[in-house]
Coordinates of C-alpha atoms in Angstrom, one line a residue:
Chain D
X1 CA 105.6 65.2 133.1
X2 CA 105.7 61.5 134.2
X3 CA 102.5 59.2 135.2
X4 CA 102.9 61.3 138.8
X5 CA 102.7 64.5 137.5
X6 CA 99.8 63.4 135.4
X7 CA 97.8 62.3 138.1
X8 CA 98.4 65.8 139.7
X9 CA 96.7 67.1 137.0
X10 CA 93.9 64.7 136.5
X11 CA 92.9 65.4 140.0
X12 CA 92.5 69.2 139.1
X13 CA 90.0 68.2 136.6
X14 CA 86.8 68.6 136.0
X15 CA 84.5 65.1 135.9
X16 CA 83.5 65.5 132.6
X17 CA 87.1 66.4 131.1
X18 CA 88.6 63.1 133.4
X19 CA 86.0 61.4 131.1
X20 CA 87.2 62.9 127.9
X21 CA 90.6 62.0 128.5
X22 CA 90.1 58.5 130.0
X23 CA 88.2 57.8 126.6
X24 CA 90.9 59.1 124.8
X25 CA 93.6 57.2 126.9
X26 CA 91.5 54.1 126.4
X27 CA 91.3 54.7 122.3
X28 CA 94.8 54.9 122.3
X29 CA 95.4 52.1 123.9
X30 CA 93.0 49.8 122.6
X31 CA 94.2 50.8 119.0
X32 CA 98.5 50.0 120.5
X33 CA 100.2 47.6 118.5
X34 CA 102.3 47.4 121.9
X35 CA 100.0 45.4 124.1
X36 CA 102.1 42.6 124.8
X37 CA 104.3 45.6 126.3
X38 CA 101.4 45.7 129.1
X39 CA 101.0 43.1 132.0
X40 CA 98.0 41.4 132.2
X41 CA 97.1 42.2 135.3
X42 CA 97.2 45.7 134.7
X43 CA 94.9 45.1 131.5
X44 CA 92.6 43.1 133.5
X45 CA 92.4 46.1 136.4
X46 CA 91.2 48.5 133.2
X47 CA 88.8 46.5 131.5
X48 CA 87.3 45.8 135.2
X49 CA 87.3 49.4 136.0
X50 CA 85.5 50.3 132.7
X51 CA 83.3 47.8 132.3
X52 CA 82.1 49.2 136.3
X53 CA 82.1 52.8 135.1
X54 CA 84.8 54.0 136.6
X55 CA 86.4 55.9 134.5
X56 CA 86.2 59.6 136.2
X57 CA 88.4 57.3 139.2
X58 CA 91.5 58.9 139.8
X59 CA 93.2 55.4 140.0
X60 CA 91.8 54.2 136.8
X61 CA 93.2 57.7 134.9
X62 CA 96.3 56.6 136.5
X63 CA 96.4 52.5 135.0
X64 CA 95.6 53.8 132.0
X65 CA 97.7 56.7 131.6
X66 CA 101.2 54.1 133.1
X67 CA 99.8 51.5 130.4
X68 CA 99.6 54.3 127.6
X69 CA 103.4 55.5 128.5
X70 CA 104.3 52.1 127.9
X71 CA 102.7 50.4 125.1
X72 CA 102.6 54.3 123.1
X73 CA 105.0 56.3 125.1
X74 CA 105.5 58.8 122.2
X75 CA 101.8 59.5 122.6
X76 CA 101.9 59.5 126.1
X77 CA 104.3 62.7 126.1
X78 CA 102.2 64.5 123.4
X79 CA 99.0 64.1 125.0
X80 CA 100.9 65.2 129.0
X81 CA 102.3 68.4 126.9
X82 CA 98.8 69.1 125.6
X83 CA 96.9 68.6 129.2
X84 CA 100.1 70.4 131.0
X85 CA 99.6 73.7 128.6
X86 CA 95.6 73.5 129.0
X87 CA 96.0 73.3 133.0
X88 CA 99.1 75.4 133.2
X89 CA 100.8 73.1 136.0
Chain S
X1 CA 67.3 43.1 107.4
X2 CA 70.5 43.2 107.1
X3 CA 72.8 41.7 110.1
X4 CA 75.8 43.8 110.9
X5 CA 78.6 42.3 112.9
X6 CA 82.4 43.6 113.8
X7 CA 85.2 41.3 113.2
X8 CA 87.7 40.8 116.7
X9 CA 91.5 39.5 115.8
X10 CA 92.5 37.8 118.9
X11 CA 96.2 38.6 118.1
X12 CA 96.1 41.0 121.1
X13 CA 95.8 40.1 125.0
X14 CA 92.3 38.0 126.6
X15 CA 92.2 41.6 128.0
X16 CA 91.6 43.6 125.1
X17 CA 89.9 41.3 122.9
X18 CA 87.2 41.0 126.2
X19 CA 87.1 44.7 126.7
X20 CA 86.4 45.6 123.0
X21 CA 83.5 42.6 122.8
X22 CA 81.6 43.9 125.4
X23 CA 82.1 47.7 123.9
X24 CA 80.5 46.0 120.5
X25 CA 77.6 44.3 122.2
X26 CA 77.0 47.7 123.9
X27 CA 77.0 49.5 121.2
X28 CA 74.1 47.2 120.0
X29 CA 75.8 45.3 117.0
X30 CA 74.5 42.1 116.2
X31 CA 77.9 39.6 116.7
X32 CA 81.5 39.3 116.0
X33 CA 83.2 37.1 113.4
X34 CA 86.5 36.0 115.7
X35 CA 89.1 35.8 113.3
X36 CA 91.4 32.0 113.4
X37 CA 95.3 32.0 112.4
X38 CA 97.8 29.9 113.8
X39 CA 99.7 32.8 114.4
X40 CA 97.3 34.4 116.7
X41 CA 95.3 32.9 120.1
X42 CA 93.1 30.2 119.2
X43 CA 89.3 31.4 118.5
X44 CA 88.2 28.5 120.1
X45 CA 89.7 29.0 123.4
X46 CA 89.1 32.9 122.9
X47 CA 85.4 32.6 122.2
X48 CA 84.6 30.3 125.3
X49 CA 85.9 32.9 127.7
X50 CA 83.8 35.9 125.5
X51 CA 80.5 33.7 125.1
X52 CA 80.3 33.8 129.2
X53 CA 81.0 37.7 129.3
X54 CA 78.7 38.2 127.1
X55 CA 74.9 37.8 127.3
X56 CA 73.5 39.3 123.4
X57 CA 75.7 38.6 120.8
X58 CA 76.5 35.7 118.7
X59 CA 80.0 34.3 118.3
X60 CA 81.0 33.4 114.6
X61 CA 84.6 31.1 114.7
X62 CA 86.2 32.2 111.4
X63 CA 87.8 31.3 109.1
X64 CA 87.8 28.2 110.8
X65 CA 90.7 25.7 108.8
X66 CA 90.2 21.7 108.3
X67 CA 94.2 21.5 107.3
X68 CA 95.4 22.3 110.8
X69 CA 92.2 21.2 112.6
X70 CA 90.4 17.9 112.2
X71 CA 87.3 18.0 111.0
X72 CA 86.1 15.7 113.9
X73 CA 87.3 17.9 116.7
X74 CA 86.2 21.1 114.8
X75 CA 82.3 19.7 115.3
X76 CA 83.5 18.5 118.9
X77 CA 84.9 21.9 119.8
X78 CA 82.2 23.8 118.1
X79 CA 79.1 21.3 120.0
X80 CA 81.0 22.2 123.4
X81 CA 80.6 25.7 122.6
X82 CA 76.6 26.0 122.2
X83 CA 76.6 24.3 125.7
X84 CA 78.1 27.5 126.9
X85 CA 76.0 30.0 124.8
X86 CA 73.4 28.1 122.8
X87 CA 72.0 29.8 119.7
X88 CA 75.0 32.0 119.6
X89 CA 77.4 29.9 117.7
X90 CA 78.6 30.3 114.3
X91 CA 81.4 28.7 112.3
X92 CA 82.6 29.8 109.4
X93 CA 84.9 27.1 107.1
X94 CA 87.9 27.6 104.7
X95 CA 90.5 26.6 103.1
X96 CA 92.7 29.1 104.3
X97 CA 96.0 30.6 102.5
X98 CA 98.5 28.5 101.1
X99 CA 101.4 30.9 102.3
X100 CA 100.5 30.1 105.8
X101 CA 99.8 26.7 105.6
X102 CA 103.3 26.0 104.0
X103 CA 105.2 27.4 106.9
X104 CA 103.7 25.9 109.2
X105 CA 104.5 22.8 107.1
X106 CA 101.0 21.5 105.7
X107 CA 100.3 20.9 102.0
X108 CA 96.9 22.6 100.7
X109 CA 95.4 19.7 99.0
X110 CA 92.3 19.9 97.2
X111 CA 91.2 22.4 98.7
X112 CA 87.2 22.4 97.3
X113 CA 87.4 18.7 98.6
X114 CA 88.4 19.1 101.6
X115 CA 85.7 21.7 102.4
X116 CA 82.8 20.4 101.2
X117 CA 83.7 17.2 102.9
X118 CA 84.9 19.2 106.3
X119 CA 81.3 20.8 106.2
X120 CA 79.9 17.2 105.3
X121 CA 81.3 15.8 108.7
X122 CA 80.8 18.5 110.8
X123 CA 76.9 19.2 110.0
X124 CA 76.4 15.5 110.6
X125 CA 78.2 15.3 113.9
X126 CA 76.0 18.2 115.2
X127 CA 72.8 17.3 113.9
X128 CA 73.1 13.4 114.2
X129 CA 75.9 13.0 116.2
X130 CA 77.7 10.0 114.1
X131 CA 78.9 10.1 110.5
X132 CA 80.8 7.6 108.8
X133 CA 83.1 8.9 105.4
X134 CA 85.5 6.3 103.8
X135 CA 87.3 5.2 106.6
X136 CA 86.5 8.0 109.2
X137 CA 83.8 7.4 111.4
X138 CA 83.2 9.7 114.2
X139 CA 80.4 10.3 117.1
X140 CA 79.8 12.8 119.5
X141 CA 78.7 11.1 123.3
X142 CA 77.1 14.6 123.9
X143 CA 73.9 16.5 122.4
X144 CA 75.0 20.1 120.8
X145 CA 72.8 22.5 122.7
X146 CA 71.5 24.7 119.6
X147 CA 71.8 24.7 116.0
X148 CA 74.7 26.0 114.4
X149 CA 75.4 27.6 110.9
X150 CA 78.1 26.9 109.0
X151 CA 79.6 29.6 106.6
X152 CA 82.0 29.2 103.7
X153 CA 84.8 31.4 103.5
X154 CA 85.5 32.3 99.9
X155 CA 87.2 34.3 97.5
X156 CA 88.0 32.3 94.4
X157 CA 85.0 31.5 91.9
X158 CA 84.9 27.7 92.5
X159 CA 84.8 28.5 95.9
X160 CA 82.3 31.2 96.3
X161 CA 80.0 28.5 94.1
X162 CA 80.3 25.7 96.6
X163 CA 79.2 27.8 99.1
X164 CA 76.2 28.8 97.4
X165 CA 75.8 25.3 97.2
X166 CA 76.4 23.8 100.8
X167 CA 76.7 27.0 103.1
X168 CA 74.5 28.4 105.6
X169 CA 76.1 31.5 104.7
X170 CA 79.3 32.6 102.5
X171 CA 81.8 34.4 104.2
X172 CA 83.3 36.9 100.9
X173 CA 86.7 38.7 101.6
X174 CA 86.2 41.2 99.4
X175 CA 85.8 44.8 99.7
X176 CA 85.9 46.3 96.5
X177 CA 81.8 47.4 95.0
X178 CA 83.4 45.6 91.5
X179 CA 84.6 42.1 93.2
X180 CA 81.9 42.1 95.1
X181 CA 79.0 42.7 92.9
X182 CA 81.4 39.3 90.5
X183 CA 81.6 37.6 94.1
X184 CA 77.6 37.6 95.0
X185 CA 76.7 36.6 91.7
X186 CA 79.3 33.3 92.0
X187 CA 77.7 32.6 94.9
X188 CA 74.0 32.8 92.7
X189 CA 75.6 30.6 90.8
X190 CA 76.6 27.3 93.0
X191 CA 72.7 28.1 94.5
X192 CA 71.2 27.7 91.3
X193 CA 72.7 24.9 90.4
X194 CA 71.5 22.7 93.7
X195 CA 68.1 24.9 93.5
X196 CA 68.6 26.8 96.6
X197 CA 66.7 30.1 96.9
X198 CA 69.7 33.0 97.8
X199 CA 67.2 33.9 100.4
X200 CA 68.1 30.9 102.2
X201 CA 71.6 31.9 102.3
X202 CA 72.9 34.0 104.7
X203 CA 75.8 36.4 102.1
X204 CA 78.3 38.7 104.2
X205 CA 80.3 41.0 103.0
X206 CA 83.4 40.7 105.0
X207 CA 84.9 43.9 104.7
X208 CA 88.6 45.0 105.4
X209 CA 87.9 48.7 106.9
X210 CA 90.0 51.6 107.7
X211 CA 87.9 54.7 108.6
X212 CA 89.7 58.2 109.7
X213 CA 89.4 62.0 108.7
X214 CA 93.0 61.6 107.9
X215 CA 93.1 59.3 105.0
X216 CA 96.9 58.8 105.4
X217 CA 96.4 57.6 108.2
X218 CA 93.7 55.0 107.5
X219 CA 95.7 53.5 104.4
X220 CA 98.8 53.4 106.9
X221 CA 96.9 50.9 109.3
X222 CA 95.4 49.2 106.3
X223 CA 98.4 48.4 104.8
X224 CA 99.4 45.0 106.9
X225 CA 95.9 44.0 106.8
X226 CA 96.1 44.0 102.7
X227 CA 99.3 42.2 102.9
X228 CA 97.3 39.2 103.8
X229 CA 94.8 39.8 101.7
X230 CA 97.2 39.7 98.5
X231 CA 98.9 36.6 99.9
X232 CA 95.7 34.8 99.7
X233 CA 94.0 36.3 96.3
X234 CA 93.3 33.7 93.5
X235 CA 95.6 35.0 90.3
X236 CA 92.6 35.9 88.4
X237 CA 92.4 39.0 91.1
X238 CA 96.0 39.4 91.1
X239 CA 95.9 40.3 87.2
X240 CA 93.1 42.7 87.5
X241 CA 95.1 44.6 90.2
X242 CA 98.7 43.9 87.9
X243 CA 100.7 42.6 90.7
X244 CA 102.9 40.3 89.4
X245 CA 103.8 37.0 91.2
X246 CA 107.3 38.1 92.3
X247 CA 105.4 40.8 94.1
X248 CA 103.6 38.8 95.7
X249 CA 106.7 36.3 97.0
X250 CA 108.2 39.3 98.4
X251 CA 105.4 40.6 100.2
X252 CA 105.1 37.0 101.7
X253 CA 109.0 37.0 102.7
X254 CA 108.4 40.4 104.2
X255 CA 105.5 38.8 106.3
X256 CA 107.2 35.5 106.9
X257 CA 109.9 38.1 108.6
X258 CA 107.4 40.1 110.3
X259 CA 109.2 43.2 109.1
X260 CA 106.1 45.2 108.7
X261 CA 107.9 48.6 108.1
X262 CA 109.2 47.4 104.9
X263 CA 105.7 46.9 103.7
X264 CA 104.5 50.4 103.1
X265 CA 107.4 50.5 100.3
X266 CA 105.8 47.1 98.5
X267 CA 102.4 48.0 98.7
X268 CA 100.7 51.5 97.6
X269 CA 98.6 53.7 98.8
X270 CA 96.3 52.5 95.3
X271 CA 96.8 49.1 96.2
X272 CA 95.5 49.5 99.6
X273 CA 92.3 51.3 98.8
X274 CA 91.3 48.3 96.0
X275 CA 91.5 46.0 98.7
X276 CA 90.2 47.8 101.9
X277 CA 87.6 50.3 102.2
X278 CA 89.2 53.6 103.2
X279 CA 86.9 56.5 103.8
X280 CA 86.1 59.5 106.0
X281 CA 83.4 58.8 108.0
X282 CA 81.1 60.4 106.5
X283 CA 81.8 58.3 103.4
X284 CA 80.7 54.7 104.9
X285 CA 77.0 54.8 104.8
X286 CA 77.3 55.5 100.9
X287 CA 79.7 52.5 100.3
X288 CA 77.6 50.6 102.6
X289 CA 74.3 50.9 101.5
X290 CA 75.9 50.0 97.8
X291 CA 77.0 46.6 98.9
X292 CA 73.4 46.2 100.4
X293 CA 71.9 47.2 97.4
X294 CA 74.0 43.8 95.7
X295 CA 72.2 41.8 97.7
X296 CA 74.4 41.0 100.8
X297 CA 72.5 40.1 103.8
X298 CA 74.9 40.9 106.0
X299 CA 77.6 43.5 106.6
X300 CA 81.0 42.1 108.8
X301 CA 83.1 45.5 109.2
X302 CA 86.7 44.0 109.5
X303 CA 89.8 44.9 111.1
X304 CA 91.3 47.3 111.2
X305 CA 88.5 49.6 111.2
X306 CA 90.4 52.8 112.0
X307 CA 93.7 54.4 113.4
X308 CA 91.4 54.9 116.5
X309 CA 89.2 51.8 117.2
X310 CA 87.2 53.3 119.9
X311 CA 86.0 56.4 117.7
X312 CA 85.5 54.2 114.3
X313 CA 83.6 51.6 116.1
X314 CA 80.9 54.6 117.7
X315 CA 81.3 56.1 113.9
X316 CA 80.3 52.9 112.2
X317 CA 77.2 52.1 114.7
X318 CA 76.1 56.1 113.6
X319 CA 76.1 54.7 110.3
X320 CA 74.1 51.2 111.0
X321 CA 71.7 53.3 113.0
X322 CA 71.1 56.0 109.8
X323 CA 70.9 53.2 107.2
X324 CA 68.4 51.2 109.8
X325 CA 66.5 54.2 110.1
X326 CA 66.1 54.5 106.3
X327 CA 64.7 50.7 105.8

């Protein structure tokens, strides 16, 4: 499952579980060794869309989720497997 | 009470490090030590953007390094700063380690000197604006908005004295209950001899910290973090932890090369503990409270602080709020 397939599921989800794994995606993330990997304007768009509380948005699970497959991209495809066996895509 | 603060390593994008300081005043801690090295993005620059996103917290500059910045614009740089966010500037001095300094091609000289005298101009700039040593004179055409204290960062004995004896506060890099209990009481020392009252002195534990259920884990993203830590330990330290100084010049090649994978084989998992605190979570209070108990007036939980920042930094507020609760 790419970013587009992920967003397929995300939009399946339950609110509360979007904001589960946006936290999650964010941890990871904010713990990447790989940032320089990330544009800044992408980085930017994140910490905007947190810092407004939009981390249930659709497009928000999707900047984070194309940042995470590129700074941790190993990460990335565990977490996808994980989410595609829970939702059964 | 005791202070607690998180330190931010601005080695990672204006994004990130902006993102994570407003998570930290959220989360209700007190400030953030910004960590300096000419290998990472300047503090200075760094903490001017984060003192206007943020509205709470105060700033500390630190370790803050006379050798590769004048002690003149230091107290220039550091007065512009409280007109952006007065009362919620700290700077923190030191002499910084040699390792570093050499490659970027600057001879550690003297270094008590050259602190006590940095801290000598810069307190004088901000409070009286002029100051005249030797031949150096210097002035600031500007008033500084607010007061600002200046911390000592130590970790030999000489060190930790002087800043007993000039400091606001002492910054200790320690992390260890043993070093730190020797470290506080070197400290009592310098303060005794100038007849200052350690109550006046503001004492933080500045604590390397890698908290995780898996403890693997946590020593694994310790591991560079200790690297520098060893570079820069005075060889009284090194004996007690018998690492030899040919240890030490390969750990500083292996940094010098930035080939970080080759450090887990120089440095153990032993090692990495003595010099970082590495815990489960439910651990920290415990460890914490003991360093209180020392005396330390104020807790700075350093990086790396977990394989997952997010969850250690909402695991290590649980912890302030229990041991607040119990005082």
């Amino acid at each position: 499952m790419d970013v587009t397939g992920f967003i397929k599921v995300v939009e399946r989800l339950s609110i509360q579980k979007r904001l589960e794994l946006a936290e999650e995606l964010l941890d990871i993330l904010l713990s990447s060794v790989n940032l320089e990997r990330i544009q800044d304007d992408i980085g930017w768009k994140i910490n905007e869309a947190y810092r407004e509380g939009k981390l249930s948005n659709v497009e928000f699970l999707g900047e984070i989720a194309y940042a995470v497959s590129i700074a941790e991209p190993s990460k990335f495809r565990k977490m996808v497997e994980r989410l595609g066996s829970e939702v059964r895509v | 009470m005791t202070v607690f603060s998180i330190e931010v390593v601005p080695k990672d994008p204006l994004w990130k490090i902006d993102l994570l300081t407003y998570i930290i005043e959220k989360l209700g801690f007190s400030g953030i030590w910004l960590s300096e090295h000419p290998h990472n993005r300047s503090s200075f620059i760094t903490s001017s953007h984060l003192l206007k996103r943020t509205s709470r917290i105060w700033i500390g500059l630190g370790v803050i390094n006379p050798y590769t910045i004048n002690p003149f614009v230091i107290a220039q740089l550091t007065a512009s700063l409280t007109e952006l966010a007065p009362n919620r500037v700290k700077i923190a001095i030191g002499a910084g380690d040699k390792t570093t300094l050499e490659s970027i091609g600057i001879e550690r000289i003297k270094p008590l000197e050259k602190i006590r005298e940095t801290i000598t101009i810069i307190r004088a700039l901000l409070t009286e604006k002029q100051v005249t040593i030797g031949q150096a004179h210097g002035r600031l055409d500007f008033n500084p908005r607010s007061r600002v204290s200046i911390y000592v960062g130590a970790q030999g004995p000489r060190m930790l004295q002087q800043g007993g004896e000039i400091g606001d506060g002492v910054l200790v890099n320690y992390s260890d209950l043993e070093d730190l209990k020797w470290a506080y009481g070197e400290v009592k020392k310098g303060a005794e001899r100038v007849n200052r009252s350690m109550e006046d002195i503001d004492v933080a534990a500045y604590l390397t910290i890698s908290i995780d259920e898996d403890l693997e884990k946590a020593i694994k993203t310790a591991t560079p973090y200790t690297a520098y830590i060893l570079c820069g330990l005075p060889s009284n330290i090194l004996e007690g932890l018998n690492i030899r100084e040919e240890e030490i010049a390969c750990i500083r090649e292996v940094i010098r090369k930035a080939d970080w994978l080759k450090l887990y084989s120089l440095i153990s998992p032993e090692i990495v503990k003595k010099l970082a605190i590495i815990c489960r979570p439910e651990k920290l209070k415990e460890t914490i409270e003991d360093i209180i108990k020392i005396g330390y007036n104020q807790i700075v939980f350093g990086a790396p602080l977990g394989p997952r920042i997010l969850q250690s930094l909402k695991k290590i507020r649980e912890v302030v709020n229990e041991i607040h609760r119990v005082c």
